[in-house]
GROMACS .gro file of C-alpha atoms in nm:
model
  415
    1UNK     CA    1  -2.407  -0.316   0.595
    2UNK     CA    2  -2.312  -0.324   0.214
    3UNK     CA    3  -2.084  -0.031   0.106
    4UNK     CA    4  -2.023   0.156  -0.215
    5UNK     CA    5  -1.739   0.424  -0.313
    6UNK     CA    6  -1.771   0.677  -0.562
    7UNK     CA    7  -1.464   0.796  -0.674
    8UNK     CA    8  -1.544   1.213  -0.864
    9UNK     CA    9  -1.282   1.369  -1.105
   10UNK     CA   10  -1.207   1.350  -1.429
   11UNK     CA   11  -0.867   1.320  -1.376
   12UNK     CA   12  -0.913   0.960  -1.249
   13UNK     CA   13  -1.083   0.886  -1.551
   14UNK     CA   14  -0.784   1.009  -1.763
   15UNK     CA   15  -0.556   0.855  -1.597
   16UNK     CA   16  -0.333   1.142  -1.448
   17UNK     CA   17  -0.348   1.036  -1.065
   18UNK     CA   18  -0.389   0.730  -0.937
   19UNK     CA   19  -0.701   0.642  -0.720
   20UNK     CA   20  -0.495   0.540  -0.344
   21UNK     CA   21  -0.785   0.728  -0.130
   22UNK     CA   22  -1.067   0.443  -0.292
   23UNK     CA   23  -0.761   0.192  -0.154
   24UNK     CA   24  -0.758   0.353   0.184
   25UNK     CA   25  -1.145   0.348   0.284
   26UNK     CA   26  -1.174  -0.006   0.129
   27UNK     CA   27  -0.890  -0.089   0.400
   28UNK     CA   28  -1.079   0.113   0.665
   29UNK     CA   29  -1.429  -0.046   0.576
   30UNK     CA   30  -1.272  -0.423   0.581
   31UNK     CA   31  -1.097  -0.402   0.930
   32UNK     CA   32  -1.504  -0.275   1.027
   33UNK     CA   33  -1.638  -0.581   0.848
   34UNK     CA   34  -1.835  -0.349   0.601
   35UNK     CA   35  -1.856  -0.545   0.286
   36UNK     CA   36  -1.793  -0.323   0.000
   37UNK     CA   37  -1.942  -0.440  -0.306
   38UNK     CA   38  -1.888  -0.177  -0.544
   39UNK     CA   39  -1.636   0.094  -0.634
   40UNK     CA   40  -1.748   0.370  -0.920
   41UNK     CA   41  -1.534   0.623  -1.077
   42UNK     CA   42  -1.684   0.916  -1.258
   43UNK     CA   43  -1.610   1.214  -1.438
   44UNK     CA   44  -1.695   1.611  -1.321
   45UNK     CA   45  -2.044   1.620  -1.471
   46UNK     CA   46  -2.324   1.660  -1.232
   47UNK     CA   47  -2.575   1.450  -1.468
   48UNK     CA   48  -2.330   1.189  -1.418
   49UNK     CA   49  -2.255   1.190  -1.041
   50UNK     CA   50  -2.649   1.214  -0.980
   51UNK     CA   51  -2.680   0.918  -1.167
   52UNK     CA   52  -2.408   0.719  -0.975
   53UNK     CA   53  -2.539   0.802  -0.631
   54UNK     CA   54  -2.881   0.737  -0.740
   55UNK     CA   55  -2.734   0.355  -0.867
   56UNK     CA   56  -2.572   0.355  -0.547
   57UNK     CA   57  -2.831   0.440  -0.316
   58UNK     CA   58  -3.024   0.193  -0.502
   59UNK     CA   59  -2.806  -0.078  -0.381
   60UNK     CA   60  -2.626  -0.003  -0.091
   61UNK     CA   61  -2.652   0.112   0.269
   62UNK     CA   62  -2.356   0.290   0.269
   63UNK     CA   63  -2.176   0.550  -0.026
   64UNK     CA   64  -1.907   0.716   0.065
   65UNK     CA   65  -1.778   1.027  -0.243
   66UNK     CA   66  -1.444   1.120  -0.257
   67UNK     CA   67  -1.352   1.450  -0.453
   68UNK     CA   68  -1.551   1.729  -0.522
   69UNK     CA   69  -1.597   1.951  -0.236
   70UNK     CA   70  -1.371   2.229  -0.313
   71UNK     CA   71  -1.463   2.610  -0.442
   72UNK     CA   72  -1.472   2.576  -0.777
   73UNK     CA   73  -1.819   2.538  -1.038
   74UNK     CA   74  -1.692   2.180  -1.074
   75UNK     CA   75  -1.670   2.044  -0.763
   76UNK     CA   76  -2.022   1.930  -0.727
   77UNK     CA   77  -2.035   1.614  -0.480
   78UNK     CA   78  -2.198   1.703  -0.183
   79UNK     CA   79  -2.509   1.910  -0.366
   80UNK     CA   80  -2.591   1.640  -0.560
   81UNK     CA   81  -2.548   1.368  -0.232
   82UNK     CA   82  -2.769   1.590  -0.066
   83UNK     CA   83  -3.036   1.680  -0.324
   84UNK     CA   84  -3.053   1.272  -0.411
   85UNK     CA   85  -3.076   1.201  -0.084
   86UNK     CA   86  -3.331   1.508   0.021
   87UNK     CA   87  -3.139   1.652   0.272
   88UNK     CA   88  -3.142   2.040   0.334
   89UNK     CA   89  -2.794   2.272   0.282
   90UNK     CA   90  -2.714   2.529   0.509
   91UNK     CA   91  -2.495   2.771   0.591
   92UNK     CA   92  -2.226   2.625   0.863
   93UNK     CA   93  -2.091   2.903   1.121
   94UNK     CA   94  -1.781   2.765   1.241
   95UNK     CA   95  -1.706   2.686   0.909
   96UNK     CA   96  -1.796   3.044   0.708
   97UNK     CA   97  -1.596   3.154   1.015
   98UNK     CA   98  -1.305   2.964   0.977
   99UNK     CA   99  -1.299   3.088   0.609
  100UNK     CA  100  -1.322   3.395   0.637
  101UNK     CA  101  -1.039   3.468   0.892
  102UNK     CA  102  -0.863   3.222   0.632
  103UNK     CA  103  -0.931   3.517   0.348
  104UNK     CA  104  -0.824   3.799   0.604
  105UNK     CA  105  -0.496   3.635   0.726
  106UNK     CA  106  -0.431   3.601   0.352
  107UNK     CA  107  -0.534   3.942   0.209
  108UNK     CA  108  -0.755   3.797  -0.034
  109UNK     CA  109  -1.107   3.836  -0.166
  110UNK     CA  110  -1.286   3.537  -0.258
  111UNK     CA  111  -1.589   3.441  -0.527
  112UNK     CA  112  -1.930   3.335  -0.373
  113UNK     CA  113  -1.834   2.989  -0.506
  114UNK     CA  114  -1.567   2.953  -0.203
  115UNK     CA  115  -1.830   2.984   0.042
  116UNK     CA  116  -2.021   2.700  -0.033
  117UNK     CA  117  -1.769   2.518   0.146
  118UNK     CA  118  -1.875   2.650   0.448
  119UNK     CA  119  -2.276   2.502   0.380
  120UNK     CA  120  -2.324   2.135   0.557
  121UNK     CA  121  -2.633   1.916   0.642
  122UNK     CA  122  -2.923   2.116   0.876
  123UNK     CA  123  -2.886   1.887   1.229
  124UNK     CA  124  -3.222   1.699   1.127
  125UNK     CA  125  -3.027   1.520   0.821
  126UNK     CA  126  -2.655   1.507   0.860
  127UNK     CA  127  -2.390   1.664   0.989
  128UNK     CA  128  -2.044   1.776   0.893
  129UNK     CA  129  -1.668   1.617   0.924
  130UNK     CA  130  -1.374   1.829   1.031
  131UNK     CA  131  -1.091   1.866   0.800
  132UNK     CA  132  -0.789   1.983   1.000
  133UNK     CA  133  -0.620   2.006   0.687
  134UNK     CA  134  -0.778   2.213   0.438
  135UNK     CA  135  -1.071   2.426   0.392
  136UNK     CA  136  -1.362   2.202   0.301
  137UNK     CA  137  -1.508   1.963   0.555
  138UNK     CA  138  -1.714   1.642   0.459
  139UNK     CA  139  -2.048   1.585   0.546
  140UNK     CA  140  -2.229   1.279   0.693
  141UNK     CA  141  -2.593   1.265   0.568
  142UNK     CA  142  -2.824   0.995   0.720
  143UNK     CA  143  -3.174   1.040   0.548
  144UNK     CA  144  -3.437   0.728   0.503
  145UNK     CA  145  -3.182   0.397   0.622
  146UNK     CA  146  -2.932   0.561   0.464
  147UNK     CA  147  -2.613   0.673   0.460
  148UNK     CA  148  -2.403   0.931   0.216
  149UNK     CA  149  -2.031   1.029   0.330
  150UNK     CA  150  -1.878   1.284   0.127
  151UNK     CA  151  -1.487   1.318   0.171
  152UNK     CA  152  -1.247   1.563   0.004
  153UNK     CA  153  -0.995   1.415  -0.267
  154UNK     CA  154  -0.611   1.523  -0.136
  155UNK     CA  155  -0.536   1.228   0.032
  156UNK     CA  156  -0.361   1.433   0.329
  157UNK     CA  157  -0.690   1.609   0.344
  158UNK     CA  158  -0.879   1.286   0.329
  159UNK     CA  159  -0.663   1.020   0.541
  160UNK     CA  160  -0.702   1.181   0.891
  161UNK     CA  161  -1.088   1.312   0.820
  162UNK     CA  162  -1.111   0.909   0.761
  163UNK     CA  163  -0.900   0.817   1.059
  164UNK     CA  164  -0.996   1.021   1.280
  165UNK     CA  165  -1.395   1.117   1.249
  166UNK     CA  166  -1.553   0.795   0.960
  167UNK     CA  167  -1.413   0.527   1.137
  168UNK     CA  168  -1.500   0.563   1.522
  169UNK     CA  169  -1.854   0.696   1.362
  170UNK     CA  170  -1.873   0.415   1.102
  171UNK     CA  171  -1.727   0.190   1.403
  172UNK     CA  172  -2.015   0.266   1.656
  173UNK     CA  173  -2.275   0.186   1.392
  174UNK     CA  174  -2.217  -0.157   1.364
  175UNK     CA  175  -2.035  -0.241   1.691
  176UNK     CA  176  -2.382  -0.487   1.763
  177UNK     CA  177  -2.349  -0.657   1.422
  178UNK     CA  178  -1.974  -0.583   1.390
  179UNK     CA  179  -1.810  -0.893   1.156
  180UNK     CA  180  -1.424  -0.927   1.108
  181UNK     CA  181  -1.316  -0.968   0.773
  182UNK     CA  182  -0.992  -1.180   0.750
  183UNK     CA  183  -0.805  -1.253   0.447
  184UNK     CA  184  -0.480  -1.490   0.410
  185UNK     CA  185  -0.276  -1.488   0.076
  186UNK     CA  186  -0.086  -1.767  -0.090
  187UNK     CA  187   0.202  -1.671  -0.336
  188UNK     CA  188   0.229  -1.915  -0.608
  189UNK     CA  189   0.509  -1.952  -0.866
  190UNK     CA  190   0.631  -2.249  -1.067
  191UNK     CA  191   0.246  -2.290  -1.205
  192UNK     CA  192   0.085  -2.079  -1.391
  193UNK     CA  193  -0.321  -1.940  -1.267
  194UNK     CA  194  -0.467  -2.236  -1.509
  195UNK     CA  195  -0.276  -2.486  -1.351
  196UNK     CA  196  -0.378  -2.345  -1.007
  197UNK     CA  197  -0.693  -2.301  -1.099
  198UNK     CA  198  -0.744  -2.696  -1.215
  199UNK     CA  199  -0.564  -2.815  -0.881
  200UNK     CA  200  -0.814  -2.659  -0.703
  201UNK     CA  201  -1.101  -2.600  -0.842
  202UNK     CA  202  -1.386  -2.719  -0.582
  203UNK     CA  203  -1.186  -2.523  -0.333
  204UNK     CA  204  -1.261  -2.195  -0.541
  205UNK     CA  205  -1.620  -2.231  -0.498
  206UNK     CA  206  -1.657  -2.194  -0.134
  207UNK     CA  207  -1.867  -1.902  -0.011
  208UNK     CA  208  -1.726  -1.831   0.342
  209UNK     CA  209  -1.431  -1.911   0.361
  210UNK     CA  210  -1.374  -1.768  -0.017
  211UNK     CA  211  -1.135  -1.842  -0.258
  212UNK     CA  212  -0.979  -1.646  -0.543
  213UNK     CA  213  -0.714  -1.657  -0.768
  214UNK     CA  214  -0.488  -1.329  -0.861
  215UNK     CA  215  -0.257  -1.342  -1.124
  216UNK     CA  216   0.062  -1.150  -1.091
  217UNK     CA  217   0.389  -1.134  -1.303
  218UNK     CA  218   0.555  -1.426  -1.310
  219UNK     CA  219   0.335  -1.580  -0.979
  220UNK     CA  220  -0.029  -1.664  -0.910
  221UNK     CA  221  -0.168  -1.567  -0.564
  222UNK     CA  222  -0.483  -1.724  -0.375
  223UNK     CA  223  -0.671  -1.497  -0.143
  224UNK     CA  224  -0.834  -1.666   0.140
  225UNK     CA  225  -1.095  -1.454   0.287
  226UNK     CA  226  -1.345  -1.540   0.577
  227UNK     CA  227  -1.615  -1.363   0.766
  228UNK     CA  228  -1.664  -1.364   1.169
  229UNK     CA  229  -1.756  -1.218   1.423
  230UNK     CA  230  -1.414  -1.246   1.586
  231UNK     CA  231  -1.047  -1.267   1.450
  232UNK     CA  232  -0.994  -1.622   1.621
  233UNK     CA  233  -1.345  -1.737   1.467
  234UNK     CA  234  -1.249  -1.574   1.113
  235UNK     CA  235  -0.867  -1.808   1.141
  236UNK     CA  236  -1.066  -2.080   1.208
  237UNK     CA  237  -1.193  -2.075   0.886
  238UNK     CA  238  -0.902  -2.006   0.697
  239UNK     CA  239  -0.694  -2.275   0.844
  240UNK     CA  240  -0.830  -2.601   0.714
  241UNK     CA  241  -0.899  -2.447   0.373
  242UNK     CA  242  -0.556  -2.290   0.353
  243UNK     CA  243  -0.445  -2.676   0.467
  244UNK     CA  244  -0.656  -2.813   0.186
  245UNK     CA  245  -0.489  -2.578  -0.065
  246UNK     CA  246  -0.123  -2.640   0.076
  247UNK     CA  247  -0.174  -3.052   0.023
  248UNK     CA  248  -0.255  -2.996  -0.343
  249UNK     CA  249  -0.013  -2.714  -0.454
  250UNK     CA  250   0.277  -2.794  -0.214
  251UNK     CA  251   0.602  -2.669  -0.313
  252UNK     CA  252   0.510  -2.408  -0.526
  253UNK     CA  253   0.379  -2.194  -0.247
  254UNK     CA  254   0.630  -2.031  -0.156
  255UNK     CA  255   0.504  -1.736   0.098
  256UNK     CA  256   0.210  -1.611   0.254
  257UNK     CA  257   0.060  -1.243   0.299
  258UNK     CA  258   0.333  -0.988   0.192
  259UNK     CA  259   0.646  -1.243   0.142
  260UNK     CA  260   0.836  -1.164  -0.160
  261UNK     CA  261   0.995  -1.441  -0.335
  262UNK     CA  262   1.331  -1.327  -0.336
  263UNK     CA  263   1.256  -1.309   0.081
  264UNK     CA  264   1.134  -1.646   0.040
  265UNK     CA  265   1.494  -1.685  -0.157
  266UNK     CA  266   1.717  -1.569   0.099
  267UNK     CA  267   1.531  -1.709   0.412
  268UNK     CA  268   1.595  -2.056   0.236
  269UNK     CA  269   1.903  -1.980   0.158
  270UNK     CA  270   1.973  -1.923   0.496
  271UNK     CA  271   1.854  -2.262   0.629
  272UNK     CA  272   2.051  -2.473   0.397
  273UNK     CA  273   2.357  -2.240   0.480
  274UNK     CA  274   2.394  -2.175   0.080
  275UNK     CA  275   2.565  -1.905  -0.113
  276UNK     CA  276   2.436  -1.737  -0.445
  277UNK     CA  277   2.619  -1.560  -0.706
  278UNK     CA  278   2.463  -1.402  -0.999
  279UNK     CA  279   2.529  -1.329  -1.345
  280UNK     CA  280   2.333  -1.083  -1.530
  281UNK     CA  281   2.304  -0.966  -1.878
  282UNK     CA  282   1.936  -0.845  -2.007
  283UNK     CA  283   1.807  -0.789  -1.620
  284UNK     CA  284   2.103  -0.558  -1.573
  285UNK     CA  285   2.125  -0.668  -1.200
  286UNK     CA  286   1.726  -0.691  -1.181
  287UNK     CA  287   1.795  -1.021  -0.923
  288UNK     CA  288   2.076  -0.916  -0.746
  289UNK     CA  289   1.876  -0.593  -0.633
  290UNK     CA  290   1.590  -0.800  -0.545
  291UNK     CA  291   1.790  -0.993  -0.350
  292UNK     CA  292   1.987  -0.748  -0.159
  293UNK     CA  293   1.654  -0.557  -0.094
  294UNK     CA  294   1.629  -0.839   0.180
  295UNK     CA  295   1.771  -0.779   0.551
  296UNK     CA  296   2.062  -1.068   0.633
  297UNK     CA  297   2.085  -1.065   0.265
  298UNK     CA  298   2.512  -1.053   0.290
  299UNK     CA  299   2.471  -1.363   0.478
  300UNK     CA  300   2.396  -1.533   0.119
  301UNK     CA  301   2.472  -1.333  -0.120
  302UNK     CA  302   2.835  -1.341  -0.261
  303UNK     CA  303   2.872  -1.138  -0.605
  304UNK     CA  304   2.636  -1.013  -0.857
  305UNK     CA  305   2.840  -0.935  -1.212
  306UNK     CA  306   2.652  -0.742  -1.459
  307UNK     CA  307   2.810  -0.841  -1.814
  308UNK     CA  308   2.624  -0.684  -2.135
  309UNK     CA  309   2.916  -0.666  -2.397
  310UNK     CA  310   3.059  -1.002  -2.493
  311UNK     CA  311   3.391  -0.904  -2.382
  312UNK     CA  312   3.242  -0.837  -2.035
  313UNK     CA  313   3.106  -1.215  -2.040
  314UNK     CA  314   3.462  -1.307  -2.104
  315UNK     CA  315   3.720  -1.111  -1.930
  316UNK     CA  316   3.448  -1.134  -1.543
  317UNK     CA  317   3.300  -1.446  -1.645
  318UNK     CA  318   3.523  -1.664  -1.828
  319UNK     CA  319   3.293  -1.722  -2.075
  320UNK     CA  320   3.483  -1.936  -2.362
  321UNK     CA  321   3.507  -1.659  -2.710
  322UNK     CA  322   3.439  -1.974  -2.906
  323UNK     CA  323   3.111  -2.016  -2.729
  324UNK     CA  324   2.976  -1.655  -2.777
  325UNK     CA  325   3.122  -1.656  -3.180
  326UNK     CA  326   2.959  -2.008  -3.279
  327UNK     CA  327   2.587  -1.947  -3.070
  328UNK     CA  328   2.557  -1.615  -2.971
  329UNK     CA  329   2.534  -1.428  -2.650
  330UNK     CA  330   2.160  -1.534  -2.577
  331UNK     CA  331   2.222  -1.904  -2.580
  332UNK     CA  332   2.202  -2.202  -2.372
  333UNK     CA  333   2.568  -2.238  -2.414
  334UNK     CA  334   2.672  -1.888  -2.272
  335UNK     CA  335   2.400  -1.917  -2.066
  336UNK     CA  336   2.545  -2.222  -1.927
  337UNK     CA  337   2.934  -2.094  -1.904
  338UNK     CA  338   2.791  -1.774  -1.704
  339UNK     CA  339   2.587  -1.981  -1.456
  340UNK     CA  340   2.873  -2.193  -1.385
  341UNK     CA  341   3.166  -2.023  -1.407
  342UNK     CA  342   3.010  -1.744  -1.165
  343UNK     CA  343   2.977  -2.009  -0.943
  344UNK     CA  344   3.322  -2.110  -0.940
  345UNK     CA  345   3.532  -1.839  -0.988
  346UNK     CA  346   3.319  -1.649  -0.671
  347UNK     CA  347   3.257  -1.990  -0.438
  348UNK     CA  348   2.922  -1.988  -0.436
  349UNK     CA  349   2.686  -2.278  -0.339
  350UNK     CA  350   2.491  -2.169  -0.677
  351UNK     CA  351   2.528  -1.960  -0.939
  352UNK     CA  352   2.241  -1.792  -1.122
  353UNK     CA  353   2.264  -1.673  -1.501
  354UNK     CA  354   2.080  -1.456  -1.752
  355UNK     CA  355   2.079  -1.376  -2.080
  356UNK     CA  356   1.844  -1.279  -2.326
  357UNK     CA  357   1.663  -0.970  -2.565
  358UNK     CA  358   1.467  -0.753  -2.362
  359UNK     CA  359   1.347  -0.573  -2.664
  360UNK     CA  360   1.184  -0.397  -2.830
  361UNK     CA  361   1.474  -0.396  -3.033
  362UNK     CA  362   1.742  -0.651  -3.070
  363UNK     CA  363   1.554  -0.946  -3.196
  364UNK     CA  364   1.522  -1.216  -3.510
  365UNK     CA  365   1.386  -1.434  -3.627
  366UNK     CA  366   1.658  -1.699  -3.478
  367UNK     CA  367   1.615  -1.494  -3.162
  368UNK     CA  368   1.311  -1.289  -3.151
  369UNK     CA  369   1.276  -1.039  -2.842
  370UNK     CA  370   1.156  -1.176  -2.543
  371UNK     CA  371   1.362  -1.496  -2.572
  372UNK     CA  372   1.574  -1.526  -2.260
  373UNK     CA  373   1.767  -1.822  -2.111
  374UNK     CA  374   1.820  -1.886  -1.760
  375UNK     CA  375   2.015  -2.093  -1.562
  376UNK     CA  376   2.129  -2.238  -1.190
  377UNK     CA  377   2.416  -2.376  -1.145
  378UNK     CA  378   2.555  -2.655  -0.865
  379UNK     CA  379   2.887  -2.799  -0.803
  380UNK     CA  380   2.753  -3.122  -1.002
  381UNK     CA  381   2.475  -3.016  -1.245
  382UNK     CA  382   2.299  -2.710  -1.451
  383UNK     CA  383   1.978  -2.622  -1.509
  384UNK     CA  384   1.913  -2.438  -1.811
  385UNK     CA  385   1.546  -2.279  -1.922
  386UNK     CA  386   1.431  -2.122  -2.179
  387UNK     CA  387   1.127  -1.859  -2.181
  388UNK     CA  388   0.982  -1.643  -2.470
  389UNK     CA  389   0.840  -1.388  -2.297
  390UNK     CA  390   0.565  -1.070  -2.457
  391UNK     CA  391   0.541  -0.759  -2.338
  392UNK     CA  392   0.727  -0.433  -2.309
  393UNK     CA  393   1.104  -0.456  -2.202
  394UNK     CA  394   1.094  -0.364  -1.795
  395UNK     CA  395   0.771  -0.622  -1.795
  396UNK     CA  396   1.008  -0.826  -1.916
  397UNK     CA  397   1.358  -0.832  -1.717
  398UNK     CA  398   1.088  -0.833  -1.480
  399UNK     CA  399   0.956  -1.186  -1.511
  400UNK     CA  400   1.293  -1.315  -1.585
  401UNK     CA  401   1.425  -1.185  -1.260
  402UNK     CA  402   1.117  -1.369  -1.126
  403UNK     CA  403   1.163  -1.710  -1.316
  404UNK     CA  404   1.580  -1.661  -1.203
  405UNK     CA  405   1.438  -1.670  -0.820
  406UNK     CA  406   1.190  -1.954  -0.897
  407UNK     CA  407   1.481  -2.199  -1.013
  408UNK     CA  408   1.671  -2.074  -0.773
  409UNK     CA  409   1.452  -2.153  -0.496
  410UNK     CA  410   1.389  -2.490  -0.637
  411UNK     CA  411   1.687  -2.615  -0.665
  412UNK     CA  412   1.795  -2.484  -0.309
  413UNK     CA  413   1.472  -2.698  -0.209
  414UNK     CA  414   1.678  -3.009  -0.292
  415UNK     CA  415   1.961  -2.957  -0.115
   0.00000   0.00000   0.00000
């Protein structure tokens, strides 16, 4: 069964909400191993929605509409699902019922518009989906092999309607073709997607299991997705490829699924019995957070010293005047002293340092924004790098707080 969403408001389009209900039926329609192959977003014009679920129907066994069952002239959806798809409207007892006490316990009078929430599928061509939640149920139309779902938009409306009445419906339909869809992520950092991409190449081109590459700030993930007809089945496919994939990219995978780096961080950490300090300028504590986000954290992490103003760098950090007068405070040489001397004074195993211009103002020519240095430091050695990052200023603390964990990580691989 191939699936299709169709997302209705122009609000989407605009950008004022955020689309999580298309999120939670592609969720739903993967753990029923329905492939869904498209996902459409369009605006409160009925020309337009017609159109959609007439590309839609075209294509697909399945569309499920979210938005645009409400009272108003706008909300349009299920008409036009059920004129496309030739199935009759009619009035729905329970439901007119249901509305009208509504209206009495209320004291209100309504327009005819908020009635036509009450009109659902005659029994020959659908029927309708209980919303416990709010006033306008879905409808399930089944007309000619096909199938048209129309949900509300409120996700607390449209959640339990999904949970509770799509699913076990959408689950009986294909419980005698039913396939499990599995999917296994790598996390990547240290290598950037082109360098992922040209390690493993002929591994991206499989069909089942499939391979692709995500790129995410500051890391590059794989997906590994496989099709089965049973969980075990579905692993079994995903294990020798994800194998395949670990032999070329080693290292630099650090997690799998949901791990975070700095979980990956601390979970290391703990293995090798290490300590971290950190010392923060243009992330303003960016890594330390990260890192204390992580249960067992304290059993790792020592101190985390936020020093912006030079004097800061100085009187917590011992950073040498001399150093910060001659290069600056976004250098490799205060860069250095902070990695190293946070190490010291706080007996850590390392010490982690950053400094840099966040932007968007700040910069030169010298030292244009973006530029930040980073470094670990050990009991014998130091690590400095140096990354010119683009973007707006949270994008960046963010990547440096991401490149900070990286090193960190690989120098605690050494140990």
């Amino acid at each position: 069964m191939i699936a299709e969403t169709i997302s209705v408001g122009t609000e989407l389009l605009l950008g004022q909400i955020v689309d999580t209900d298309a999120v939670a039926i592609a969720k739903a329609l993967s753990s029923l191993g329905v492939a869904l192959y498209y996902r459409t977003t369009v605006g409160d014009n009925e020309g337009r929605i017609r159109e959609a679920v007439s590309l839609a129907l075209s294509r697909s066994d399945l569309v499920i509409t979210i938005g645009g069952l409400g009272p108003t002239m706008d909300d349009l959806t299920k008409e036009v699902v059920c004129d496309v798809m030739g199935a009759s409207l009619v009035e729905h007892g329970p439901s007119r019922e249901k509305l009208d006490n509504l209206l009495a316990a209320r004291g209100m009078t309504a327009s005819p518009n908020f009635f036509k929430q009450a009109l659902l599928p005659k029994d020959t061509d659908g029927r309708g989906v209980p919303n416990p939640n709010g006033t306008a149920p879905g409808v399930i139309v089944e007309k000619d092999g096909k199938i048209g779902i129309c949900l509300p938009g409120p996700p607390n409306e449209l959640i339990p309607m999904l949970e509770q009445s799509v699913v076990p419906y959408l689950g009986q339909l294909v419980s005698g073709e039913r396939k499990v869809i599995l999917s296994r992520v790598l996390r990547i950092t240290g290598i950037g997607e082109h360098q992922v991409e040209e390690l493993t190449r002929d591994l991206l081109l499989s069909e089942n299991p499939s391979v692709a590459p995500l790129a995410k700030p500051g890391e590059c993930h794989l997906r590994i997705t496989a099709s089965a007809t049973s969980e075990a089945d579905a692993e079994s496919l995903i294990a020798p490829r994800e194998a395949s994939l670990r032999a070329r990219l080693g290292d630099a995978i650090y997690g799998i699924d949901d791990e975070t780096l700095e979980f990956a961080v601390v979970t290391l950490l703990k293995s090798k019995r290490a300590t971290v300090a950190t010392a923060e300028s243009c992330t303003g504590g960016l890594v330390a957070h990260r890192i204390a986000t992580i249960s067992g954290a304290s059993d790792v992490f020592h101190t985390g010293i936020v020093a912006y103003a030079n004097e800061t760098k100085t009187e917590l950090l011992d950073v040498d005047p001399l150093i910060l007068n001659e290069f600056g405070a976004v250098s490799e040489q205060t860069c250095r002293q902070m990695a190293e001397n946070v190490r010291a004074r706080y007996g850590a195993t390392f010490g982690v340092a950053i400094t840099g211009i966040a932007g968007p103002t700040g910069g030169t020519a010298e030292k244009p924004v973006g530029l930040v240095y980073i470094g670990v430091a050990t009991a014998t050695e130091t690590h400095i790098e140096r990354h010119d990052y683009t973007g707006e200023r949270t994008m960046t603390m963010l990547r440096a707080s991401q490149s900070a964990l990286a090193l960190l990580r690989r120098e605690a691989l050494r140990l």
